[in-house]
PDB file of C-alpha atoms in Angstrom:
ATOM      1  CA  UNK O 590       0.000   0.000   0.000  1.00 95.00           C
ATOM      2  CA  UNK O 591       1.052   3.556  -0.721  1.00 98.00           C
ATOM      3  CA  UNK O 592      -0.001   6.432   1.550  1.00 98.00           C
ATOM      4  CA  UNK O 593      -0.332   9.964   0.246  1.00 98.00           C
ATOM      5  CA  UNK O 594      -0.368  12.725   2.830  1.00 98.00           C
ATOM      6  CA  UNK O 595      -1.220  15.801   0.828  1.00 97.00           C
ATOM      7  CA  UNK O 596      -3.516  18.335  -0.712  1.00 96.00           C
ATOM      8  CA  UNK O 597      -6.857  18.042  -2.448  1.00 96.00           C
ATOM      9  CA  UNK O 598      -7.942  21.040  -4.515  1.00 94.00           C
ATOM     10  CA  UNK O 599     -10.630  21.842  -7.012  1.00 94.00           C
ATOM     11  CA  UNK O 600      -8.881  23.024 -10.170  1.00 89.00           C
ATOM     12  CA  UNK O 601     -10.552  25.953 -11.929  1.00 93.00           C
ATOM     13  CA  UNK O 602      -9.063  25.674 -15.402  1.00 90.00           C
ATOM     14  CA  UNK O 603      -9.177  28.379 -18.080  1.00 93.00           C
ATOM     15  CA  UNK O 604      -7.973  27.465 -21.581  1.00 92.00           C
ATOM     16  CA  UNK O 605      -6.475  30.295 -23.619  1.00 94.00           C
ATOM     17  CA  UNK O 606      -4.517  30.704 -26.837  1.00 94.00           C
ATOM     18  CA  UNK O 607      -1.764  32.548 -24.975  1.00 91.00           C
ATOM     19  CA  UNK O 608      -1.426  33.165 -21.240  1.00 88.00           C
ATOM     20  CA  UNK O 609      -1.898  36.800 -20.186  1.00 90.00           C
ATOM     21  CA  UNK O 610       1.076  38.907 -19.218  1.00 89.00           C
ATOM     22  CA  UNK O 611       0.950  41.142 -16.165  1.00 91.00           C
ATOM     23  CA  UNK O 612      -1.780  43.753 -16.566  1.00 93.00           C
ATOM     24  CA  UNK O 613      -3.182  42.063 -19.669  1.00 93.00           C
ATOM     25  CA  UNK O 614      -6.678  40.645 -20.178  1.00 93.00           C
ATOM     26  CA  UNK O 615      -7.212  37.848 -22.673  1.00 92.00           C
ATOM     27  CA  UNK O 616     -10.298  35.927 -23.771  1.00 94.00           C
ATOM     28  CA  UNK O 617     -10.348  32.219 -23.046  1.00 93.00           C
ATOM     29  CA  UNK O 618     -12.057  29.646 -25.192  1.00 92.00           C
ATOM     30  CA  UNK O 619     -13.104  27.152 -22.472  1.00 91.00           C
ATOM     31  CA  UNK O 620     -13.440  26.648 -18.719  1.00 94.00           C
ATOM     32  CA  UNK O 621     -13.629  23.483 -16.597  1.00 89.00           C
ATOM     33  CA  UNK O 622     -13.678  22.531 -12.924  1.00 91.00           C
ATOM     34  CA  UNK O 623     -11.546  19.420 -12.376  1.00 88.00           C
ATOM     35  CA  UNK O 624     -10.651  17.691  -9.093  1.00 91.00           C
ATOM     36  CA  UNK O 625      -6.918  18.070  -8.419  1.00 89.00           C
ATOM     37  CA  UNK O 626      -4.329  19.076  -5.860  1.00 92.00           C
ATOM     38  CA  UNK O 627      -0.853  17.566  -5.918  1.00 93.00           C
ATOM     39  CA  UNK O 628      -1.680  15.044  -3.226  1.00 96.00           C
ATOM     40  CA  UNK O 629      -4.934  13.903  -4.806  1.00 95.00           C
ATOM     41  CA  UNK O 630      -3.319  13.782  -8.254  1.00 94.00           C
ATOM     42  CA  UNK O 631      -0.541  11.517  -6.985  1.00 96.00           C
ATOM     43  CA  UNK O 632      -3.021   9.317  -5.123  1.00 97.00           C
ATOM     44  CA  UNK O 633      -5.188   8.846  -8.207  1.00 96.00           C
ATOM     45  CA  UNK O 634      -2.146   8.287 -10.422  1.00 96.00           C
ATOM     46  CA  UNK O 635      -0.839   5.587  -8.082  1.00 97.00           C
ATOM     47  CA  UNK O 636      -4.249   3.951  -7.798  1.00 96.00           C
ATOM     48  CA  UNK O 637      -4.745   3.815 -11.551  1.00 95.00           C
ATOM     49  CA  UNK O 638      -1.195   2.516 -11.978  1.00 95.00           C
ATOM     50  CA  UNK O 639      -2.076  -0.486  -9.849  1.00 95.00           C
ATOM     51  CA  UNK O 640      -1.485   0.275  -6.168  1.00 96.00           C
ATOM     52  CA  UNK O 641      -3.701   0.264  -3.115  1.00 97.00           C
ATOM     53  CA  UNK O 642      -3.642   3.855  -1.875  1.00 98.00           C
ATOM     54  CA  UNK O 643      -4.661   5.582   1.351  1.00 98.00           C
ATOM     55  CA  UNK O 644      -5.246   9.322   0.967  1.00 98.00           C
ATOM     56  CA  UNK O 645      -4.675  11.432   4.082  1.00 98.00           C
ATOM     57  CA  UNK O 646      -5.666  15.102   4.024  1.00 97.00           C
ATOM     58  CA  UNK O 647      -8.586  17.518   4.383  1.00 98.00           C
ATOM     59  CA  UNK O 648     -11.410  19.113   2.422  1.00 98.00           C
ATOM     60  CA  UNK O 649     -13.892  21.810   3.376  1.00 97.00           C
ATOM     61  CA  UNK O 650     -17.573  21.370   4.135  1.00 97.00           C
ATOM     62  CA  UNK O 651     -18.524  22.833   0.757  1.00 95.00           C
ATOM     63  CA  UNK O 652     -19.624  21.335  -2.554  1.00 95.00           C
ATOM     64  CA  UNK O 653     -16.061  21.113  -3.796  1.00 97.00           C
ATOM     65  CA  UNK O 654     -15.127  19.007  -0.768  1.00 97.00           C
ATOM     66  CA  UNK O 655     -17.879  16.494  -1.452  1.00 97.00           C
ATOM     67  CA  UNK O 656     -16.827  16.251  -5.099  1.00 96.00           C
ATOM     68  CA  UNK O 657     -13.163  15.798  -4.223  1.00 97.00           C
ATOM     69  CA  UNK O 658     -13.993  13.004  -1.806  1.00 97.00           C
ATOM     70  CA  UNK O 659     -16.217  11.287  -4.366  1.00 96.00           C
ATOM     71  CA  UNK O 660     -13.540  11.530  -7.063  1.00 95.00           C
ATOM     72  CA  UNK O 661     -10.857   9.943  -4.894  1.00 96.00           C
ATOM     73  CA  UNK O 662     -13.225   7.191  -3.771  1.00 95.00           C
ATOM     74  CA  UNK O 663     -14.340   6.487  -7.324  1.00 94.00           C
ATOM     75  CA  UNK O 664     -10.706   6.170  -8.412  1.00 93.00           C
ATOM     76  CA  UNK O 665     -10.263   3.475  -5.774  1.00 95.00           C
ATOM     77  CA  UNK O 666      -8.400   5.356  -3.048  1.00 97.00           C
ATOM     78  CA  UNK O 667      -9.145   4.727   0.623  1.00 97.00           C
ATOM     79  CA  UNK O 668     -10.545   8.056   1.872  1.00 97.00           C
ATOM     80  CA  UNK O 669     -11.084   7.197   5.527  1.00 96.00           C
ATOM     81  CA  UNK O 670      -8.178   9.523   6.309  1.00 96.00           C
ATOM     82  CA  UNK O 671      -9.706  12.455   4.371  1.00 97.00           C
ATOM     83  CA  UNK O 672     -11.070  14.702   7.106  1.00 96.00           C
ATOM     84  CA  UNK O 673     -13.682  17.445   6.673  1.00 96.00           C
ATOM     85  CA  UNK O 674     -13.086  20.869   8.235  1.00 96.00           C
ATOM     86  CA  UNK O 675     -15.277  23.971   8.340  1.00 96.00           C
ATOM     87  CA  UNK O 676     -14.849  26.410   5.468  1.00 96.00           C
ATOM     88  CA  UNK O 677     -13.782  26.175   1.860  1.00 96.00           C
ATOM     89  CA  UNK O 678     -11.838  23.423   0.184  1.00 97.00           C
ATOM     90  CA  UNK O 679      -8.539  24.191  -1.490  1.00 97.00           C
ATOM     91  CA  UNK O 680      -8.708  25.559  -5.027  1.00 94.00           C
ATOM     92  CA  UNK O 681      -6.205  26.068  -7.815  1.00 88.00           C
ATOM     93  CA  UNK O 682      -6.677  28.622 -10.572  1.00 90.00           C
ATOM     94  CA  UNK O 683      -4.968  27.222 -13.668  1.00 88.00           C
ATOM     95  CA  UNK O 684      -4.361  28.843 -17.048  1.00 91.00           C
ATOM     96  CA  UNK O 685      -3.517  26.420 -19.865  1.00 88.00           C
ATOM     97  CA  UNK O 686      -2.291  27.756 -23.227  1.00 90.00           C
ATOM     98  CA  UNK O 687      -2.535  26.150 -26.652  1.00 88.00           C
ATOM     99  CA  UNK O 688       1.004  24.744 -26.341  1.00 84.00           C
ATOM    100  CA  UNK O 689       0.016  22.795 -23.235  1.00 78.00           C
ATOM    101  CA  UNK O 690       1.925  25.077 -20.857  1.00 83.00           C
ATOM    102  CA  UNK O 691       0.332  26.208 -17.612  1.00 82.00           C
ATOM    103  CA  UNK O 692       0.518  28.683 -14.753  1.00 85.00           C
ATOM    104  CA  UNK O 693      -1.128  27.971 -11.404  1.00 84.00           C
ATOM    105  CA  UNK O 694      -2.293  29.908  -8.339  1.00 87.00           C
ATOM    106  CA  UNK O 695      -3.147  27.749  -5.311  1.00 84.00           C
ATOM    107  CA  UNK O 696      -5.399  28.889  -2.448  1.00 92.00           C
ATOM    108  CA  UNK O 697      -4.947  26.282   0.336  1.00 94.00           C
ATOM    109  CA  UNK O 698      -8.366  26.442   2.016  1.00 96.00           C
ATOM    110  CA  UNK O 699      -8.907  23.282   4.076  1.00 97.00           C
ATOM    111  CA  UNK O 700      -5.399  22.061   3.280  1.00 97.00           C
ATOM    112  CA  UNK O 701      -4.059  24.838   5.491  1.00 96.00           C
ATOM    113  CA  UNK O 702      -5.911  23.382   8.466  1.00 95.00           C
ATOM    114  CA  UNK O 703      -3.832  20.185   8.428  1.00 96.00           C
ATOM    115  CA  UNK O 704      -1.214  20.619  11.161  1.00 93.00           C
ATOM    116  CA  UNK O 705       0.037  17.044  11.228  1.00 94.00           C
ATOM    117  CA  UNK O 706      -0.975  13.393  10.861  1.00 96.00           C
ATOM    118  CA  UNK O 707      -3.593  12.039  13.242  1.00 94.00           C
ATOM    119  CA  UNK O 708      -3.131   8.790  15.120  1.00 94.00           C
ATOM    120  CA  UNK O 709      -5.086   6.997  12.403  1.00 95.00           C
ATOM    121  CA  UNK O 710      -2.913   8.666   9.743  1.00 96.00           C
ATOM    122  CA  UNK O 711       0.270   7.476  11.450  1.00 96.00           C
ATOM    123  CA  UNK O 712      -1.098   3.937  11.628  1.00 96.00           C
ATOM    124  CA  UNK O 713      -1.833   4.009   7.884  1.00 97.00           C
ATOM    125  CA  UNK O 714       1.654   5.383   7.159  1.00 97.00           C
ATOM    126  CA  UNK O 715       3.263   2.631   9.246  1.00 97.00           C
ATOM    127  CA  UNK O 716       1.483  -0.030   7.136  1.00 96.00           C
ATOM    128  CA  UNK O 717       2.655   1.497   3.857  1.00 97.00           C
ATOM    129  CA  UNK O 718       5.312   0.553   1.326  1.00 96.00           C
ATOM    130  CA  UNK O 719       5.925   4.274   0.726  1.00 97.00           C
ATOM    131  CA  UNK O 720       4.704   7.700   1.798  1.00 98.00           C
ATOM    132  CA  UNK O 721       4.255  10.402  -0.834  1.00 98.00           C
ATOM    133  CA  UNK O 722       4.541  14.036   0.278  1.00 98.00           C
ATOM    134  CA  UNK O 723       4.305  17.427  -1.425  1.00 97.00           C
ATOM    135  CA  UNK O 724       4.400  20.992  -0.120  1.00 96.00           C
ATOM    136  CA  UNK O 725       0.786  22.151  -0.488  1.00 94.00           C
ATOM    137  CA  UNK O 726       0.144  21.385   3.195  1.00 97.00           C
ATOM    138  CA  UNK O 727       1.740  23.414   6.028  1.00 97.00           C
ATOM    139  CA  UNK O 728       5.416  22.572   6.410  1.00 97.00           C
ATOM    140  CA  UNK O 729       4.969  21.496  10.030  1.00 97.00           C
ATOM    141  CA  UNK O 730       2.475  18.853   8.873  1.00 98.00           C
ATOM    142  CA  UNK O 731       4.759  17.605   6.100  1.00 98.00           C
ATOM    143  CA  UNK O 732       7.688  17.296   8.510  1.00 98.00           C
ATOM    144  CA  UNK O 733       5.592  15.434  11.080  1.00 98.00           C
ATOM    145  CA  UNK O 734       4.345  12.946   8.481  1.00 98.00           C
ATOM    146  CA  UNK O 735       7.861  12.365   7.143  1.00 98.00           C
ATOM    147  CA  UNK O 736       9.187  11.728  10.643  1.00 98.00           C
ATOM    148  CA  UNK O 737       6.330   9.314  11.374  1.00 97.00           C
ATOM    149  CA  UNK O 738       7.287   7.345   8.269  1.00 98.00           C
ATOM    150  CA  UNK O 739      10.963   7.422   9.197  1.00 97.00           C
ATOM    151  CA  UNK O 740      10.246   5.977  12.638  1.00 97.00           C
ATOM    152  CA  UNK O 741       8.332   3.121  10.981  1.00 97.00           C
ATOM    153  CA  UNK O 742      11.014   2.488   8.363  1.00 97.00           C
ATOM    154  CA  UNK O 743       8.738   3.579   5.515  1.00 98.00           C
ATOM    155  CA  UNK O 744      10.432   5.209   2.482  1.00 97.00           C
ATOM    156  CA  UNK O 745       9.461   8.871   1.984  1.00 98.00           C
ATOM    157  CA  UNK O 746       9.149  10.335  -1.526  1.00 98.00           C
ATOM    158  CA  UNK O 747       9.001  14.141  -1.545  1.00 98.00           C
ATOM    159  CA  UNK O 748       7.819  16.345  -4.395  1.00 98.00           C
ATOM    160  CA  UNK O 749       9.218  19.763  -3.354  1.00 98.00           C
ATOM    161  CA  UNK O 750       6.441  21.844  -4.893  1.00 94.00           C
ATOM    162  CA  UNK O 751       5.515  24.612  -4.545  1.00 91.00           C
ATOM    163  CA  UNK O 752       9.262  25.023  -4.103  1.00 95.00           C
ATOM    164  CA  UNK O 753      10.449  26.533  -0.826  1.00 95.00           C
ATOM    165  CA  UNK O 754      13.375  26.100   1.560  1.00 96.00           C
ATOM    166  CA  UNK O 755      13.415  22.609   3.060  1.00 98.00           C
ATOM    167  CA  UNK O 756      14.156  22.314   6.787  1.00 97.00           C
ATOM    168  CA  UNK O 757      16.948  19.911   7.785  1.00 97.00           C
ATOM    169  CA  UNK O 758      14.562  17.766   9.798  1.00 98.00           C
ATOM    170  CA  UNK O 759      12.497  17.117   6.666  1.00 98.00           C
ATOM    171  CA  UNK O 760      15.504  16.281   4.514  1.00 98.00           C
ATOM    172  CA  UNK O 761      16.739  13.906   7.213  1.00 97.00           C
ATOM    173  CA  UNK O 762      13.528  11.879   6.851  1.00 98.00           C
ATOM    174  CA  UNK O 763      13.293  11.911   3.030  1.00 98.00           C
ATOM    175  CA  UNK O 764      14.392   8.851   1.078  1.00 98.00           C
ATOM    176  CA  UNK O 765      13.902  10.250  -2.421  1.00 98.00           C
ATOM    177  CA  UNK O 766      13.291  13.797  -3.652  1.00 98.00           C
ATOM    178  CA  UNK O 767      11.662  14.379  -7.063  1.00 98.00           C
ATOM    179  CA  UNK O 768      11.867  18.019  -8.236  1.00 97.00           C
ATOM    180  CA  UNK O 769      11.597  19.278 -11.776  1.00 96.00           C
ATOM    181  CA  UNK O 770      14.628  21.079 -13.184  1.00 95.00           C
ATOM    182  CA  UNK O 771      13.393  24.519 -12.063  1.00 95.00           C
ATOM    183  CA  UNK O 772      12.694  23.322  -8.528  1.00 97.00           C
ATOM    184  CA  UNK O 773      16.068  21.580  -8.401  1.00 97.00           C
ATOM    185  CA  UNK O 774      17.800  24.818  -9.410  1.00 97.00           C
ATOM    186  CA  UNK O 775      15.866  26.791  -6.784  1.00 97.00           C
ATOM    187  CA  UNK O 776      16.736  24.282  -4.046  1.00 97.00           C
ATOM    188  CA  UNK O 777      20.431  23.999  -4.882  1.00 97.00           C
ATOM    189  CA  UNK O 778      21.298  27.334  -6.526  1.00 96.00           C
ATOM    190  CA  UNK O 779      22.706  25.298  -9.438  1.00 95.00           C
ATOM    191  CA  UNK O 780      21.238  25.657 -12.932  1.00 95.00           C
ATOM    192  CA  UNK O 781      22.853  22.622 -14.545  1.00 96.00           C
ATOM    193  CA  UNK O 782      20.614  19.595 -13.771  1.00 96.00           C
ATOM    194  CA  UNK O 783      23.483  17.125 -13.436  1.00 96.00           C
ATOM    195  CA  UNK O 784      25.269  19.389 -10.982  1.00 97.00           C
ATOM    196  CA  UNK O 785      21.984  20.015  -9.152  1.00 97.00           C
ATOM    197  CA  UNK O 786      21.528  16.247  -8.858  1.00 97.00           C
ATOM    198  CA  UNK O 787      24.886  15.944  -7.127  1.00 97.00           C
ATOM    199  CA  UNK O 788      23.984  18.781  -4.777  1.00 97.00           C
ATOM    200  CA  UNK O 789      20.705  17.109  -3.851  1.00 98.00           C
ATOM    201  CA  UNK O 790      22.485  13.841  -3.114  1.00 98.00           C
ATOM    202  CA  UNK O 791      24.459  15.624  -0.425  1.00 96.00           C
ATOM    203  CA  UNK O 792      21.117  15.978   1.403  1.00 96.00           C
ATOM    204  CA  UNK O 793      19.081  12.845   0.561  1.00 98.00           C
ATOM    205  CA  UNK O 794      19.742   9.215  -0.386  1.00 97.00           C
ATOM    206  CA  UNK O 795      18.135   9.340  -3.834  1.00 98.00           C
ATOM    207  CA  UNK O 796      17.030  12.059  -6.253  1.00 98.00           C
ATOM    208  CA  UNK O 797      15.155  12.222  -9.538  1.00 98.00           C
ATOM    209  CA  UNK O 798      15.078  15.442 -11.549  1.00 98.00           C
ATOM    210  CA  UNK O 799      12.386  15.551 -14.209  1.00 96.00           C
ATOM    211  CA  UNK O 800      13.400  17.453 -17.335  1.00 93.00           C
ATOM    212  CA  UNK O 801      10.185  17.627 -19.359  1.00 87.00           C
ATOM    213  CA  UNK O 802      10.914  16.801 -22.989  1.00 84.00           C
ATOM    214  CA  UNK O 803      14.487  15.865 -22.019  1.00 88.00           C
ATOM    215  CA  UNK O 804      13.428  12.973 -19.792  1.00 91.00           C
ATOM    216  CA  UNK O 805      14.661  12.432 -16.240  1.00 95.00           C
ATOM    217  CA  UNK O 806      17.901  12.118 -14.277  1.00 97.00           C
ATOM    218  CA  UNK O 807      18.351   9.728 -11.351  1.00 98.00           C
ATOM    219  CA  UNK O 808      21.119   9.441  -8.822  1.00 97.00           C
ATOM    220  CA  UNK O 809      21.754   7.654  -5.541  1.00 97.00           C
ATOM    221  CA  UNK O 810      24.425   7.916  -2.892  1.00 96.00           C
ATOM    222  CA  UNK O 811      25.433   4.368  -3.788  1.00 93.00           C
ATOM    223  CA  UNK O 812      26.860   5.784  -7.026  1.00 92.00           C
ATOM    224  CA  UNK O 813      24.141   4.910  -9.552  1.00 95.00           C
ATOM    225  CA  UNK O 814      23.452   7.523 -12.221  1.00 96.00           C
ATOM    226  CA  UNK O 815      20.758   7.145 -14.885  1.00 96.00           C
ATOM    227  CA  UNK O 816      19.250   9.287 -17.613  1.00 95.00           C
ATOM    228  CA  UNK O 817      15.942   8.091 -19.044  1.00 92.00           C
ATOM    229  CA  UNK O 818      14.653   9.798 -22.211  1.00 89.00           C
ATOM    230  CA  UNK O 819      11.146  11.199 -22.375  1.00 83.00           C
ATOM    231  CA  UNK O 820       8.511   9.626 -24.590  1.00 83.00           C
ATOM    232  CA  UNK O 821       7.970  12.010 -27.505  1.00 81.00           C
ATOM    233  CA  UNK O 822       4.328  13.110 -27.701  1.00 79.00           C
ATOM    234  CA  UNK O 823       2.345  16.234 -28.488  1.00 78.00           C
ATOM    235  CA  UNK O 824       1.407  17.833 -25.157  1.00 73.00           C
ATOM    236  CA  UNK O 825      -2.127  19.114 -24.676  1.00 73.00           C
ATOM    237  CA  UNK O 826      -1.953  19.909 -20.943  1.00 72.00           C
ATOM    238  CA  UNK O 827       1.087  19.361 -18.714  1.00 74.00           C
ATOM    239  CA  UNK O 828      -0.680  20.189 -15.428  1.00 72.00           C
ATOM    240  CA  UNK O 829      -0.495  16.694 -13.917  1.00 80.00           C
ATOM    241  CA  UNK O 830       2.641  15.378 -15.626  1.00 89.00           C
ATOM    242  CA  UNK O 831       4.874  15.599 -12.555  1.00 91.00           C
ATOM    243  CA  UNK O 832       2.295  14.136 -10.183  1.00 94.00           C
ATOM    244  CA  UNK O 833       1.538  11.296 -12.584  1.00 94.00           C
ATOM    245  CA  UNK O 834       5.264  10.577 -12.850  1.00 96.00           C
ATOM    246  CA  UNK O 835       5.670  10.418  -9.058  1.00 97.00           C
ATOM    247  CA  UNK O 836       2.564   8.290  -8.498  1.00 97.00           C
ATOM    248  CA  UNK O 837       3.603   5.792 -11.155  1.00 97.00           C
ATOM    249  CA  UNK O 838       7.217   5.772  -9.950  1.00 97.00           C
ATOM    250  CA  UNK O 839       6.092   4.926  -6.430  1.00 97.00           C
ATOM    251  CA  UNK O 840       4.029   2.031  -7.757  1.00 97.00           C
ATOM    252  CA  UNK O 841       6.946   0.680  -9.798  1.00 97.00           C
ATOM    253  CA  UNK O 842       9.293   0.949  -6.833  1.00 95.00           C
ATOM    254  CA  UNK O 843       6.795  -0.788  -4.534  1.00 94.00           C
ATOM    255  CA  UNK O 844       6.708  -3.659  -7.053  1.00 95.00           C
ATOM    256  CA  UNK O 845      10.515  -3.937  -6.861  1.00 94.00           C
ATOM    257  CA  UNK O 846      11.215  -2.958 -10.468  1.00 95.00           C
ATOM    258  CA  UNK O 847      14.809  -1.937 -10.994  1.00 94.00           C
ATOM    259  CA  UNK O 848      15.325   1.813 -11.148  1.00 96.00           C
ATOM    260  CA  UNK O 849      15.676   2.082 -14.913  1.00 95.00           C
ATOM    261  CA  UNK O 850      12.474   0.103 -15.460  1.00 96.00           C
ATOM    262  CA  UNK O 851      10.691   2.168 -12.801  1.00 96.00           C
ATOM    263  CA  UNK O 852      11.730   5.428 -14.436  1.00 96.00           C
ATOM    264  CA  UNK O 853      10.588   4.177 -17.823  1.00 95.00           C
ATOM    265  CA  UNK O 854       7.223   3.134 -16.344  1.00 96.00           C
ATOM    266  CA  UNK O 855       6.807   6.577 -14.777  1.00 96.00           C
ATOM    267  CA  UNK O 856       7.898   8.407 -17.935  1.00 94.00           C
ATOM    268  CA  UNK O 857       5.352   6.546 -20.050  1.00 94.00           C
ATOM    269  CA  UNK O 858       2.604   7.321 -17.530  1.00 94.00           C
ATOM    270  CA  UNK O 859       3.521  11.026 -17.597  1.00 92.00           C
ATOM    271  CA  UNK O 860       3.616  11.041 -21.410  1.00 90.00           C
ATOM    272  CA  UNK O 861       0.121   9.586 -21.556  1.00 92.00           C
ATOM    273  CA  UNK O 862      -1.151  12.176 -19.087  1.00 87.00           C
ATOM    274  CA  UNK O 863       0.032  15.224 -21.060  1.00 83.00           C
ATOM    275  CA  UNK O 864      -1.970  14.108 -24.075  1.00 78.00           C
ATOM    276  CA  UNK O 865      -5.192  14.707 -22.118  1.00 80.00           C
ATOM    277  CA  UNK O 866      -6.728  17.699 -20.420  1.00 72.00           C
ATOM    278  CA  UNK O 867      -6.966  18.197 -16.681  1.00 63.00           C
ATOM    279  CA  UNK O 868      -5.179  16.880 -13.623  1.00 62.00           C
ATOM    280  CA  UNK O 869      -6.858  13.866 -12.039  1.00 69.00           C
ATOM    281  CA  UNK O 870      -8.757  13.269 -15.274  1.00 72.00           C
ATOM    282  CA  UNK O 871      -5.570  12.773 -17.294  1.00 80.00           C
ATOM    283  CA  UNK O 872      -3.816  10.019 -15.333  1.00 88.00           C
ATOM    284  CA  UNK O 873      -3.584   6.708 -17.237  1.00 91.00           C
ATOM    285  CA  UNK O 874      -4.610   3.225 -16.140  1.00 91.00           C
ATOM    286  CA  UNK O 875      -2.200   0.340 -15.570  1.00 93.00           C
ATOM    287  CA  UNK O 876      -3.381  -1.277 -18.788  1.00 94.00           C
ATOM    288  CA  UNK O 877      -2.701   1.887 -20.780  1.00 93.00           C
ATOM    289  CA  UNK O 878       0.800   2.185 -19.333  1.00 93.00           C
ATOM    290  CA  UNK O 879       1.633  -1.445 -20.065  1.00 92.00           C
ATOM    291  CA  UNK O 880       0.304  -1.219 -23.620  1.00 90.00           C
ATOM    292  CA  UNK O 881       2.431   1.885 -24.242  1.00 87.00           C
ATOM    293  CA  UNK O 882       5.484   0.093 -22.840  1.00 88.00           C
ATOM    294  CA  UNK O 883       5.130  -2.829 -25.272  1.00 77.00           C
TER     295      UNK O 883
END
């Protein structure tokens, strides 16, 4: 089982030919509301990729909260750890341009009320093969969940987004960090991805840097270095690419695939996701991933 301690947001997605610059108003050609949030996206991606998943987080007592819960449950995730708090659920305002690029503003809502894992959350984490974390919950909550996993000997996979300084106590509990190239540069102060990878490995045991169309880099303190090429596709919406990659990677690792196979599995899942619109709605099934791998 994989546990995801993270955010659930309703994505408010505007599709435009070109994203507006500061002070500019543009006319969009479509609008959708799509369940998302980095935590929920990773949970759904892992579920569809073949894992049993427990989602731990919070939604508000509004209509969005009910829809987010229903979406996670329908995908197959265990939502007993999804608490309801007074007020609004988290939302993300997303602008997607015709090239598939996006910009995102997140308003935490109920996610901001999560101060740490409950006793039931810690029990679920202790039973897990891996814990997936992101940074859309308060840092104190993320640190507490990571430390709970560390105590139980559960590997911790951190997506450091939205990027921010990482406290030493969090890094000490992280097994693998998975930033994109921009996040890696922000965390290390190093622009070159290969150099950034080495800098990250001074802080954690394993690191994967996703490079978009250039694939992904992997390194471990044991000395392994890998570069896996991306699958060449025409992107429609890249919103959930990173979360799909992490969810699928966690599944592959839990099934004891070697690292190169796991990265390939995750890369194919991400490539399938960018060919579809939306976040949770774009993640592929296990069958789709396996067919694309053949």
